[in-house]
PDB file of C-alpha atoms in Angstrom:
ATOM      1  CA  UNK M  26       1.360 -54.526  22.765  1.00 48.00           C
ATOM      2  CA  UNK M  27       4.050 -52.965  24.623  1.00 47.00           C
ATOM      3  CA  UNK M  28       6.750 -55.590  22.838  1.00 48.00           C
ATOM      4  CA  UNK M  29       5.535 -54.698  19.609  1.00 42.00           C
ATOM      5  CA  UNK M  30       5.272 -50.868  20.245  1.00 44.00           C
ATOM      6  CA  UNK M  31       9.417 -51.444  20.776  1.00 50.00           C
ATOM      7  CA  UNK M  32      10.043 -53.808  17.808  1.00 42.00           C
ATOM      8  CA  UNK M  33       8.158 -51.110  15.617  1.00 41.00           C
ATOM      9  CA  UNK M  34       9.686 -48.036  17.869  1.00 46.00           C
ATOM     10  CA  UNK M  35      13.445 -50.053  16.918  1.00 43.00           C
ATOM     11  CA  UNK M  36      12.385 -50.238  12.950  1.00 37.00           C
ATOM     12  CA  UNK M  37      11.560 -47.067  12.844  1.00 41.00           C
ATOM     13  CA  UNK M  38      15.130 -45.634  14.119  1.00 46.00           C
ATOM     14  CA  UNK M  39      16.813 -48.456  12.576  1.00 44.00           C
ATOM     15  CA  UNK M  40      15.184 -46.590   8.939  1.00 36.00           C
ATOM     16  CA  UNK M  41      16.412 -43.603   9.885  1.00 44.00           C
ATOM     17  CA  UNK M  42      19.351 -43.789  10.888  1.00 46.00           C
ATOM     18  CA  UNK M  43      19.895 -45.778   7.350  1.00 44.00           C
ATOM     19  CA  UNK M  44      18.208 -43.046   5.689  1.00 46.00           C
ATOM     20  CA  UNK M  45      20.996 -40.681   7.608  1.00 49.00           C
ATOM     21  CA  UNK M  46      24.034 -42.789   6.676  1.00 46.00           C
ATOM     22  CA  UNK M  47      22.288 -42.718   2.879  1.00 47.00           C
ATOM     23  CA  UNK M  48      21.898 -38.994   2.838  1.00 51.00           C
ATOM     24  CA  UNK M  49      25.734 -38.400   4.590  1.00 50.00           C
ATOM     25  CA  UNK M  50      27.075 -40.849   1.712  1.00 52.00           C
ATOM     26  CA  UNK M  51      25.223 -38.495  -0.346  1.00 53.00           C
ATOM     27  CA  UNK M  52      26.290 -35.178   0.221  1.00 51.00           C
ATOM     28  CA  UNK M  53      29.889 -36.687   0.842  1.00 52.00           C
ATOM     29  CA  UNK M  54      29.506 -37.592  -2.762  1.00 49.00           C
ATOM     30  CA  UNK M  55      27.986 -34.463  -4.040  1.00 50.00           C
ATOM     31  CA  UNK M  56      30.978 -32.227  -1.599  1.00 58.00           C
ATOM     32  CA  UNK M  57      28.280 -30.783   0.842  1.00 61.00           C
ATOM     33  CA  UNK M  58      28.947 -30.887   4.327  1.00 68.00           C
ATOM     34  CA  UNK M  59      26.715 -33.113   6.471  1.00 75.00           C
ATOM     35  CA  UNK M  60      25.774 -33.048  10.455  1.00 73.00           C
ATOM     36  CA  UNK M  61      24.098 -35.814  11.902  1.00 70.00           C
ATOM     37  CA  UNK M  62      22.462 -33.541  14.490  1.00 87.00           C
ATOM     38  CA  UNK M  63      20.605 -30.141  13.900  1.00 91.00           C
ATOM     39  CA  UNK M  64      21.493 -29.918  17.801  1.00 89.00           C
ATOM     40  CA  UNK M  65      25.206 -30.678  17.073  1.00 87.00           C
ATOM     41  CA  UNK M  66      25.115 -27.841  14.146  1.00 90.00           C
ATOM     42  CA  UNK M  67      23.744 -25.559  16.622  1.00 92.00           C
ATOM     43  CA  UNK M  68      25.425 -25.815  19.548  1.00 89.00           C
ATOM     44  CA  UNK M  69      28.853 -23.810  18.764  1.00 83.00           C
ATOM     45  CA  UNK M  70      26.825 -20.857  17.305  1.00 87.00           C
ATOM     46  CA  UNK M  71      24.480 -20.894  20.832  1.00 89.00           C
ATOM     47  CA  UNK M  72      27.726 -21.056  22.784  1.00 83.00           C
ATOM     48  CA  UNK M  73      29.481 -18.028  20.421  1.00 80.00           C
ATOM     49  CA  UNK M  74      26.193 -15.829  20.865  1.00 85.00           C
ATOM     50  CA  UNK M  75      27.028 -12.399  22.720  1.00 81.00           C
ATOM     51  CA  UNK M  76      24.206 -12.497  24.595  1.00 86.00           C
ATOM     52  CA  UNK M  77      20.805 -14.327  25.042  1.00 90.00           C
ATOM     53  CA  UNK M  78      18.054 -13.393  22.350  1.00 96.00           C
ATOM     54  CA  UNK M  79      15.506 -11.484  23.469  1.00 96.00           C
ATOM     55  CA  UNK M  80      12.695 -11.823  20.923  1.00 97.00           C
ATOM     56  CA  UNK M  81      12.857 -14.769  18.532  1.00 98.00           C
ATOM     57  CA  UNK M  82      10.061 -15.124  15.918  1.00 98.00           C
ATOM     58  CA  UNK M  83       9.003 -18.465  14.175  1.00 98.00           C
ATOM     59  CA  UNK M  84       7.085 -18.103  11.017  1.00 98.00           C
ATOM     60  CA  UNK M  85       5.188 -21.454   9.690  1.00 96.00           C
ATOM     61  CA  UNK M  86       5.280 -22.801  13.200  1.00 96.00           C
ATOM     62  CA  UNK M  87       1.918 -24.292  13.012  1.00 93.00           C
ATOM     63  CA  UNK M  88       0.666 -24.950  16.515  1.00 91.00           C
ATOM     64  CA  UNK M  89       4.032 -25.099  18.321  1.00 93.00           C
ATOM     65  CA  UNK M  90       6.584 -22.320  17.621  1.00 96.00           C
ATOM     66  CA  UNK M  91       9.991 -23.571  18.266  1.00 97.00           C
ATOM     67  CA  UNK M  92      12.894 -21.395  19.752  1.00 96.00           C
ATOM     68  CA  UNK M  93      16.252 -23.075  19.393  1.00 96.00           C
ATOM     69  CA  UNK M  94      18.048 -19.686  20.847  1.00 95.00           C
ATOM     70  CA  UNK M  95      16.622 -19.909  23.835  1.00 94.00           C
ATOM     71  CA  UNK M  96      15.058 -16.157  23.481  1.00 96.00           C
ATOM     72  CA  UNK M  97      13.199 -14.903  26.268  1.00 96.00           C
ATOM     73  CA  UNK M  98      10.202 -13.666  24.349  1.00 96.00           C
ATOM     74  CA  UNK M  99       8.871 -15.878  21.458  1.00 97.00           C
ATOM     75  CA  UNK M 100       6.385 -15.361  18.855  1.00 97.00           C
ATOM     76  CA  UNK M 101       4.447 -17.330  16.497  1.00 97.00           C
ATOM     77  CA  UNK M 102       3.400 -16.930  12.928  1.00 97.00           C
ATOM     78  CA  UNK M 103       0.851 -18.576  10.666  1.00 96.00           C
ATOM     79  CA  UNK M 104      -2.228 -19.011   9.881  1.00 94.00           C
ATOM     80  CA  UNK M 105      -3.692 -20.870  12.650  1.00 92.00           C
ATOM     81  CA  UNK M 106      -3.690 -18.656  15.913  1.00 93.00           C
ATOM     82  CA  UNK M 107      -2.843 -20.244  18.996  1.00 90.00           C
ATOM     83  CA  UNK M 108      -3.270 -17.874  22.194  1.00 89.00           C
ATOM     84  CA  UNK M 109      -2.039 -19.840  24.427  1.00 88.00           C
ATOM     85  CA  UNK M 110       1.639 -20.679  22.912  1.00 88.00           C
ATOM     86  CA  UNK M 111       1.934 -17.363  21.389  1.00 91.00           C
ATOM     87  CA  UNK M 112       1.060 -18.243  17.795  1.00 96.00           C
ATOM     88  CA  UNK M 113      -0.110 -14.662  16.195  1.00 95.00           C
ATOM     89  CA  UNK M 114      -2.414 -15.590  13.039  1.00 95.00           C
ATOM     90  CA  UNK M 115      -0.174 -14.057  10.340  1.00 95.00           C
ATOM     91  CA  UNK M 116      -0.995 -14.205   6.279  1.00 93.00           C
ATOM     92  CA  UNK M 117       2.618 -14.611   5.431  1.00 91.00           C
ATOM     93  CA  UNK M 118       2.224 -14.161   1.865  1.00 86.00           C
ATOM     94  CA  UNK M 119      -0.043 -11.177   1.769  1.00 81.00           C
ATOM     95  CA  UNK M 120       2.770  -8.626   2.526  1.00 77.00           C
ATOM     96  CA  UNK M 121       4.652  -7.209   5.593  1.00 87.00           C
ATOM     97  CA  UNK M 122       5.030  -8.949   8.897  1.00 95.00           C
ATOM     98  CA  UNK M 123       3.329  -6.975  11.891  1.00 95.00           C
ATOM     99  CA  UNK M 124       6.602  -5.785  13.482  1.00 97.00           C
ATOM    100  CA  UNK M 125       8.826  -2.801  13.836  1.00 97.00           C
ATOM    101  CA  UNK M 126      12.119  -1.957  11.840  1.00 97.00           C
ATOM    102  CA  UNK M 127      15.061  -3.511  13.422  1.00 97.00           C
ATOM    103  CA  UNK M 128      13.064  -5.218  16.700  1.00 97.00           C
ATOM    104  CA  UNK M 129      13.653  -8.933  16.720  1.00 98.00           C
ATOM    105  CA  UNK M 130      16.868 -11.355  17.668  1.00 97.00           C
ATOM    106  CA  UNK M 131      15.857 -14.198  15.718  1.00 98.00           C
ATOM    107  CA  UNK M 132      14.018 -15.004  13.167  1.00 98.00           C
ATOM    108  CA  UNK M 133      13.426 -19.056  12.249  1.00 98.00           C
ATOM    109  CA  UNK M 134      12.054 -21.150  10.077  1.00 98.00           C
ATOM    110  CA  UNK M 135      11.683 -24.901  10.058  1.00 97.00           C
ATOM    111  CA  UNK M 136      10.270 -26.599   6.821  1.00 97.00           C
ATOM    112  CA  UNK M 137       8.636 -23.891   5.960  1.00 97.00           C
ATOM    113  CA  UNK M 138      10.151 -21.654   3.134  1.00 97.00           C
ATOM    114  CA  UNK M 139       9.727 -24.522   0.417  1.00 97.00           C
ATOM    115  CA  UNK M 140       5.558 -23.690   0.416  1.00 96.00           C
ATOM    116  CA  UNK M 141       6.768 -20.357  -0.364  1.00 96.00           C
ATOM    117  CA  UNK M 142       5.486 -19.160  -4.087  1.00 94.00           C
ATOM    118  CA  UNK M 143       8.571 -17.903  -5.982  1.00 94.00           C
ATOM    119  CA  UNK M 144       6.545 -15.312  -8.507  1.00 94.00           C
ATOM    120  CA  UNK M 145       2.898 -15.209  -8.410  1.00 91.00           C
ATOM    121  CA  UNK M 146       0.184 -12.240 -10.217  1.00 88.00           C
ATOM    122  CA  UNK M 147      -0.933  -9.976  -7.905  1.00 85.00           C
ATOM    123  CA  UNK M 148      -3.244  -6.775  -9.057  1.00 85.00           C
ATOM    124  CA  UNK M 149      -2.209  -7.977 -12.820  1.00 87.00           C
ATOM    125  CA  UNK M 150       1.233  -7.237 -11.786  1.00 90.00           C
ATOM    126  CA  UNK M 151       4.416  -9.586 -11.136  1.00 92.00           C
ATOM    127  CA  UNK M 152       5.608 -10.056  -7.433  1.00 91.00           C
ATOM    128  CA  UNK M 153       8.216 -12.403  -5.821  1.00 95.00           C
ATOM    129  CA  UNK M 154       6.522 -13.151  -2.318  1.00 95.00           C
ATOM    130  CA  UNK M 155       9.652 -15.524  -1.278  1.00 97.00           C
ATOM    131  CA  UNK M 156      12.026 -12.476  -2.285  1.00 96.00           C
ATOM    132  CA  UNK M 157       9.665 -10.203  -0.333  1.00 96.00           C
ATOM    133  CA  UNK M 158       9.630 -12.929   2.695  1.00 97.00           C
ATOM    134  CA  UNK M 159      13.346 -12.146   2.606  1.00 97.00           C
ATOM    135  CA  UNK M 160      13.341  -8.811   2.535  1.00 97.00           C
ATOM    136  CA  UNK M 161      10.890  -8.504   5.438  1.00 97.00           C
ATOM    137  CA  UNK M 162      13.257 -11.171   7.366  1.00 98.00           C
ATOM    138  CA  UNK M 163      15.715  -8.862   6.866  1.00 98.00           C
ATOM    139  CA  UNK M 164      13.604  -5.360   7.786  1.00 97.00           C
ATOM    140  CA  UNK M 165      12.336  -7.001  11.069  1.00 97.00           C
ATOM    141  CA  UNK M 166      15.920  -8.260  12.725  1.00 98.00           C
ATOM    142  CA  UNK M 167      18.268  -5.967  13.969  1.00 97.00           C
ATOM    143  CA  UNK M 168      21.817  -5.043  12.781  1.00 96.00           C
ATOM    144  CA  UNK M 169      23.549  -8.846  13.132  1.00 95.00           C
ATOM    145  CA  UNK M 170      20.359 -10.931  14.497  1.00 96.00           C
ATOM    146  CA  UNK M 171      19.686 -14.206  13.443  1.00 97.00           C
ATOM    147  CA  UNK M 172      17.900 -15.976  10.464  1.00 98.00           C
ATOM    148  CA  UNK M 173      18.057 -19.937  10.866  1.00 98.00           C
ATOM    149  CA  UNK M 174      16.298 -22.137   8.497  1.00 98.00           C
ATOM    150  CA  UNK M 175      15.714 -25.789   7.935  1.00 97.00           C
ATOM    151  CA  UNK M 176      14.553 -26.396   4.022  1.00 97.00           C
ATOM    152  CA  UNK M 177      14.132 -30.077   2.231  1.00 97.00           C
ATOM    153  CA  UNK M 178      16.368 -29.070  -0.803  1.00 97.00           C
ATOM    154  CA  UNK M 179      17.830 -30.351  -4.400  1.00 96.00           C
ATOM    155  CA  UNK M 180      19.225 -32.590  -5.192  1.00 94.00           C
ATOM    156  CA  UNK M 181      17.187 -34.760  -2.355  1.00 94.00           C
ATOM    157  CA  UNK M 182      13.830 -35.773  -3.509  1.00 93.00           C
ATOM    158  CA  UNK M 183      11.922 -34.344  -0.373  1.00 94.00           C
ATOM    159  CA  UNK M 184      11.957 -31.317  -1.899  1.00 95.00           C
ATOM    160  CA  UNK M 185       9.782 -32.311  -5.124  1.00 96.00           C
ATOM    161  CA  UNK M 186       7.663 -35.130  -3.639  1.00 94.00           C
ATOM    162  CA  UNK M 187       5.153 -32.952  -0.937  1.00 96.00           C
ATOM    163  CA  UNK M 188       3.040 -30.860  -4.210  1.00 96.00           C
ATOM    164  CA  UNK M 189       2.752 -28.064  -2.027  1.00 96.00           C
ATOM    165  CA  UNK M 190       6.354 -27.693  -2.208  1.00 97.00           C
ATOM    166  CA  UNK M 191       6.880 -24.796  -4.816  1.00 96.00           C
ATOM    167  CA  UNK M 192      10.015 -23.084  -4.007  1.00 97.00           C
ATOM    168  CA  UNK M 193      13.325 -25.735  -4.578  1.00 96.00           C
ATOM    169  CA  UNK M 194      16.374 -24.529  -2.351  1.00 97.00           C
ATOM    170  CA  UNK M 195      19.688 -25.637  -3.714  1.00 96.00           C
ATOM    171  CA  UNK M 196      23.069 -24.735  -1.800  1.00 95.00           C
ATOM    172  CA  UNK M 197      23.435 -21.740  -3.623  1.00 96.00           C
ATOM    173  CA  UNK M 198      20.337 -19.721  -3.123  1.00 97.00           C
ATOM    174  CA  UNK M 199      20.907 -18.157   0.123  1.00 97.00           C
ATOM    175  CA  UNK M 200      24.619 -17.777  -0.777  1.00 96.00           C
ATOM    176  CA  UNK M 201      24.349 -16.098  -4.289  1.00 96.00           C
ATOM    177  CA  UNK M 202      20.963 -14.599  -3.984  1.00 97.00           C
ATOM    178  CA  UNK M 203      20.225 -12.846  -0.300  1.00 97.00           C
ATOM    179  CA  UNK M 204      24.543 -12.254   0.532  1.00 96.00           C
ATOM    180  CA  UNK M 205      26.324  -9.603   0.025  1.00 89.00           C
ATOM    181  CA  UNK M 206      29.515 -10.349  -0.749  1.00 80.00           C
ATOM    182  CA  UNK M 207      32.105  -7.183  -0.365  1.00 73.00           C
ATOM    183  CA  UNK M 208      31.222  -4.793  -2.845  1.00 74.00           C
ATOM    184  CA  UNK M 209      29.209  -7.146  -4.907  1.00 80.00           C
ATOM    185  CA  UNK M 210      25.161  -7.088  -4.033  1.00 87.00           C
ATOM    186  CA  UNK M 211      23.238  -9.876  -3.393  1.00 94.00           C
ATOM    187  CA  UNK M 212      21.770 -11.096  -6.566  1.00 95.00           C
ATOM    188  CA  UNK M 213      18.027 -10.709  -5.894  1.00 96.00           C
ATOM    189  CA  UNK M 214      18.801  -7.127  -5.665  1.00 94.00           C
ATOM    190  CA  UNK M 215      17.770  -7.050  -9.556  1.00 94.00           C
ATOM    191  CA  UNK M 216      14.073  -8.121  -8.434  1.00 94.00           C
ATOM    192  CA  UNK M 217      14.076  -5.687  -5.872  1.00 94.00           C
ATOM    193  CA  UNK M 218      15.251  -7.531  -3.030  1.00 96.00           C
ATOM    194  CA  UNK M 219      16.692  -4.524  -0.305  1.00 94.00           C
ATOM    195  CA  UNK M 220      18.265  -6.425   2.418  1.00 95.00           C
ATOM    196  CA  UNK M 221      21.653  -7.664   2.840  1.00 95.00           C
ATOM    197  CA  UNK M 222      22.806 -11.143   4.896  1.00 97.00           C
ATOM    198  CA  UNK M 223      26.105 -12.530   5.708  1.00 96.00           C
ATOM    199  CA  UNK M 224      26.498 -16.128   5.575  1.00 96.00           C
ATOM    200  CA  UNK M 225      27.290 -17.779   8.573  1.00 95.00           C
ATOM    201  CA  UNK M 226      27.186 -21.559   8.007  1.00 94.00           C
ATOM    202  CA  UNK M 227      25.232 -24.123   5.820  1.00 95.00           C
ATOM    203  CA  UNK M 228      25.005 -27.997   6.529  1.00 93.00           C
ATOM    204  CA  UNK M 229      22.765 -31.034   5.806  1.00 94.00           C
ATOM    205  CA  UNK M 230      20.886 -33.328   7.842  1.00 91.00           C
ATOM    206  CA  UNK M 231      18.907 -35.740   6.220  1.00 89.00           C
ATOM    207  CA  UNK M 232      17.466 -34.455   2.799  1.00 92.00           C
ATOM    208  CA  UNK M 233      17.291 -30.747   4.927  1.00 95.00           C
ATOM    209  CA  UNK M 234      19.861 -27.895   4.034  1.00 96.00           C
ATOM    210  CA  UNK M 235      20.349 -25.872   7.588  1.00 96.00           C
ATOM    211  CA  UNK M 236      20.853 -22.315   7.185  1.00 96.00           C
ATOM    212  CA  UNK M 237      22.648 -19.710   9.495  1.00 97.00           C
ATOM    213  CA  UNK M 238      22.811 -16.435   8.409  1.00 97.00           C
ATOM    214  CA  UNK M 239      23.025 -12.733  10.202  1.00 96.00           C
ATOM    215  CA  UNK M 240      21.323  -9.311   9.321  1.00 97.00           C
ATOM    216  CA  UNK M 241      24.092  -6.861   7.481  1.00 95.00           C
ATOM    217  CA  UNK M 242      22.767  -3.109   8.774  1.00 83.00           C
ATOM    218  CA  UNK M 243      20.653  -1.569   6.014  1.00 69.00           C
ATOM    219  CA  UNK M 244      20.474   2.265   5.288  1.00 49.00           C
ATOM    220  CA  UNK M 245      16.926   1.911   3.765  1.00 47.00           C
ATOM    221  CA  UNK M 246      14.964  -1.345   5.654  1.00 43.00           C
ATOM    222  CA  UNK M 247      11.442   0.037   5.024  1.00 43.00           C
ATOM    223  CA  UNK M 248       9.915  -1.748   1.926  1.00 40.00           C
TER     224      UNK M 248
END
């Protein structure tokens, strides 16, 4: 049993490191950049940090909220509460997130943001809960925190096959859409989107776009 728990334990990172090389080819073709390691991507931005994170907040963690800064203090979001690891039962999607203006470090979010509903009917009226999401991101970090994300995106097929998957991240949507960029807003400002982010870095790993980007100070952050 043992042998064949190693034969099977070889296969299985034998496939994916295939599956890497594929996806590196991939992006190499398409002009993305690629990193074989989220740890790799991460590690010159933890080193460049001015100082440690104090609160970092995972939302979607399920049962096991994950804190790649290495914050002191970390929370928990979703829908399952779990005391004992600090997961806070949180309905995402119904509106604000339960903390102050300007209070957290960090904010993450690891394959998460593609179950996010991009425009749903709400009181017979139109909302954009994954613009919203953003805009509460934004409201909760303070002046030059942290939002990291880890999305399956296009043009990989990860982010169609899983139907829960209803919000398709390309390159460009964190870039063109939640950035400023000088004087020019970020373009979901037109559906009412009232923060402002500065991109940091972007990469791929695997069929995943990683995501760095830091909270621009806001005049108005209530929403």
């Amino acid at each position: 049993m043992i042998k064949f728990k190693s034969i099977a334990r070889k296969v299985s990172d034998s496939f994916r490191n295939s599956q890497n090389l594929h996806s590196a080819r991939c992006a190499q073709k398409l002009g993305y950049q690629h990193c074989f390691s989220e740890e790799l991507f991460l590690r010159d931005h933890l080193k460049n940090l001015d100082e440690k994170p104090k609160i970092s907040v995972d939302i979607g963690c399920g049962f096991t909220p994950r804190n790649p800064f290495s914050a002191k203090k970390l929370i928990g979001f979703d829908l399952k509460e779990n005391v004992k690891l600090g997961v806070i039962y949180c309905d995402i999607l119904a509106g604000q997130l339960p903390l102050a203006d300007s209070s957290i470090d960090v904010v993450t979010a690891f394959d998460f943001l593609e179950h996010i509903p991009r425009v749903l009917r709400e009181d017979s009226k139109t909302c954009f809960p994954f613009i919203r999401l953003m805009d509460e991101i934004h409201r909760i970090l303070r002046p030059g925190g942290i939002f990291y994300h880890r999305t399956p995106a296009f043009p990989f097929k990860e982010a169609f096959q899983d139907p829960t998957h209803v919000n398709i991240i390309t390159e460009d949507t964190f870039p063109l859409y939640f950035c400023s960029n000088g004087d020019q807003d970020a373009w979901a400002s037109i559906y009412g989107f009232a923060g402002s982010f500065t991109l940091v870095e972007q990469a791929w790993i695997g069929q995943s776009l990683l995501g760095i980007m830091r909270a621009n100070k806001n005049v108005s952050k209530s929403i």
